[in-house]
């Protein structure tokens, strides 16, 4: 299967999806709150979801989606997060399609 860049964060409208932000073994009960807190620097966060696919390569196994209340907040997040290092991992910001998120199409394949 074809995967997007292993260092990508995807944004769409009010959503961003982080890839290669953490390894599967680093996903814990605090991660959602930590990501939400970090993203609130860009504006109000409506929701945050963490999805793990254990069988994927480590850098592609975790997807973190953040929903902002407004587009300007998502745009600020893209601007700041693009190229940023997080936990020793370099991430890249892009937009993510809302309809793909709500249909649970998380770009696994």
mmCIF file of C-alpha atoms in Angstrom:
data_model
loop_
_atom_site.group_PDB
_atom_site.id
_atom_site.type_symbol
_atom_site.label_atom_id
_atom_site.label_comp_id
_atom_site.label_asym_id
_atom_site.label_seq_id
_atom_site.Cartn_x
_atom_site.Cartn_y
_atom_site.Cartn_z
ATOM 1 C CA UNK A 1 0.000 0.000 0.000
ATOM 2 C CA UNK A 2 0.979 3.617 -0.541
ATOM 3 C CA UNK A 3 1.283 5.760 2.585
ATOM 4 C CA UNK A 4 1.662 9.525 2.855
ATOM 5 C CA UNK A 5 4.951 10.911 4.114
ATOM 6 C CA UNK A 6 5.913 9.300 7.432
ATOM 7 C CA UNK A 7 6.445 12.763 8.887
ATOM 8 C CA UNK A 8 3.071 14.304 8.067
ATOM 9 C CA UNK A 9 0.365 16.131 9.945
ATOM 10 C CA UNK A 10 -2.791 16.559 7.891
ATOM 11 C CA UNK A 11 -5.179 19.479 8.292
ATOM 12 C CA UNK A 12 -8.538 19.983 6.623
ATOM 13 C CA UNK A 13 -10.829 22.824 7.366
ATOM 14 C CA UNK A 14 -10.881 22.566 11.105
ATOM 15 C CA UNK A 15 -9.027 19.226 11.390
ATOM 16 C CA UNK A 16 -5.437 18.147 11.637
ATOM 17 C CA UNK A 17 -4.073 14.656 11.690
ATOM 18 C CA UNK A 18 -0.654 13.971 13.121
ATOM 19 C CA UNK A 19 1.480 11.152 11.786
ATOM 20 C CA UNK A 20 4.836 10.157 13.303
ATOM 21 C CA UNK A 21 4.068 12.299 16.349
ATOM 22 C CA UNK A 22 4.587 9.321 18.706
ATOM 23 C CA UNK A 23 5.363 5.617 18.413
ATOM 24 C CA UNK A 24 2.563 3.103 19.147
ATOM 25 C CA UNK A 25 4.237 2.212 22.449
ATOM 26 C CA UNK A 26 4.062 5.859 23.516
ATOM 27 C CA UNK A 27 0.279 6.073 23.203
ATOM 28 C CA UNK A 28 -1.119 6.285 26.706
ATOM 29 C CA UNK A 29 -4.115 7.669 28.552
ATOM 30 C CA UNK A 30 -2.461 11.118 28.784
ATOM 31 C CA UNK A 31 -1.662 11.578 25.072
ATOM 32 C CA UNK A 32 -5.045 12.965 24.043
ATOM 33 C CA UNK A 33 -4.936 15.589 26.804
ATOM 34 C CA UNK A 34 -1.304 16.481 25.996
ATOM 35 C CA UNK A 35 -2.038 16.994 22.291
ATOM 36 C CA UNK A 36 -5.213 18.959 23.078
ATOM 37 C CA UNK A 37 -3.279 21.208 25.445
ATOM 38 C CA UNK A 38 -0.538 21.801 22.860
ATOM 39 C CA UNK A 39 -3.065 22.590 20.117
ATOM 40 C CA UNK A 40 -5.051 25.005 22.280
ATOM 41 C CA UNK A 41 -2.142 27.401 21.741
ATOM 42 C CA UNK A 42 -3.546 27.872 18.220
ATOM 43 C CA UNK A 43 -7.203 28.291 19.243
ATOM 44 C CA UNK A 44 -10.105 26.448 20.863
ATOM 45 C CA UNK A 45 -10.058 22.669 20.322
ATOM 46 C CA UNK A 46 -13.365 20.890 19.837
ATOM 47 C CA UNK A 47 -12.104 17.293 19.887
ATOM 48 C CA UNK A 48 -8.992 15.129 19.709
ATOM 49 C CA UNK A 49 -8.861 11.475 18.634
ATOM 50 C CA UNK A 50 -5.933 9.049 18.638
ATOM 51 C CA UNK A 51 -6.008 6.041 16.294
ATOM 52 C CA UNK A 52 -3.410 3.255 16.291
ATOM 53 C CA UNK A 53 -2.819 0.601 13.649
ATOM 54 C CA UNK A 54 -0.390 -1.850 15.221
ATOM 55 C CA UNK A 55 0.500 -3.643 11.969
ATOM 56 C CA UNK A 56 1.721 -0.455 10.254
ATOM 57 C CA UNK A 57 5.376 0.617 10.385
ATOM 58 C CA UNK A 58 6.099 2.571 13.567
ATOM 59 C CA UNK A 59 6.299 5.982 11.869
ATOM 60 C CA UNK A 60 2.901 5.385 10.210
ATOM 61 C CA UNK A 61 1.056 3.547 12.991
ATOM 62 C CA UNK A 62 -0.407 6.439 14.996
ATOM 63 C CA UNK A 63 -2.796 9.064 13.646
ATOM 64 C CA UNK A 64 -3.861 11.967 15.865
ATOM 65 C CA UNK A 65 -6.811 14.057 14.722
ATOM 66 C CA UNK A 66 -7.617 17.432 16.259
ATOM 67 C CA UNK A 67 -10.796 19.334 15.452
ATOM 68 C CA UNK A 68 -10.728 23.097 15.914
ATOM 69 C CA UNK A 69 -13.806 25.301 16.228
ATOM 70 C CA UNK A 70 -12.591 27.613 13.469
ATOM 71 C CA UNK A 71 -10.470 27.554 10.358
ATOM 72 C CA UNK A 72 -8.117 30.298 11.547
ATOM 73 C CA UNK A 73 -7.018 28.095 14.465
ATOM 74 C CA UNK A 74 -6.303 25.174 12.132
ATOM 75 C CA UNK A 75 -4.347 27.492 9.840
ATOM 76 C CA UNK A 76 -2.230 28.720 12.769
ATOM 77 C CA UNK A 77 -1.568 25.100 13.711
ATOM 78 C CA UNK A 78 -0.417 24.289 10.160
ATOM 79 C CA UNK A 79 1.898 27.292 10.138
ATOM 80 C CA UNK A 80 3.551 26.442 13.460
ATOM 81 C CA UNK A 81 3.569 22.628 13.258
ATOM 82 C CA UNK A 82 4.995 22.305 9.755
ATOM 83 C CA UNK A 83 8.586 21.113 10.154
ATOM 84 C CA UNK A 84 8.459 21.139 13.936
ATOM 85 C CA UNK A 85 10.187 18.457 15.993
ATOM 86 C CA UNK A 86 7.967 16.710 18.531
ATOM 87 C CA UNK A 87 9.551 14.135 20.823
ATOM 88 C CA UNK A 88 12.516 13.848 18.463
ATOM 89 C CA UNK A 89 10.289 13.277 15.434
ATOM 90 C CA UNK A 90 9.982 15.789 12.606
ATOM 91 C CA UNK A 91 6.408 16.428 11.509
ATOM 92 C CA UNK A 92 4.934 18.144 8.450
ATOM 93 C CA UNK A 93 1.564 19.900 8.364
ATOM 94 C CA UNK A 94 -1.041 19.454 5.611
ATOM 95 C CA UNK A 95 -4.796 19.727 5.274
ATOM 96 C CA UNK A 96 -7.054 16.707 5.837
ATOM 97 C CA UNK A 97 -10.489 16.226 4.308
ATOM 98 C CA UNK A 98 -13.412 16.468 6.734
ATOM 99 C CA UNK A 99 -15.471 13.860 4.871
ATOM 100 C CA UNK A 100 -12.594 11.375 5.104
ATOM 101 C CA UNK A 101 -12.333 11.946 8.849
ATOM 102 C CA UNK A 102 -16.032 11.500 9.545
ATOM 103 C CA UNK A 103 -16.129 8.357 7.385
ATOM 104 C CA UNK A 104 -13.115 6.979 9.332
ATOM 105 C CA UNK A 105 -10.874 7.017 6.255
ATOM 106 C CA UNK A 106 -7.598 7.620 8.059
ATOM 107 C CA UNK A 107 -5.278 7.084 5.030
ATOM 108 C CA UNK A 108 -4.141 3.655 6.210
ATOM 109 C CA UNK A 109 -4.050 2.277 2.686
#
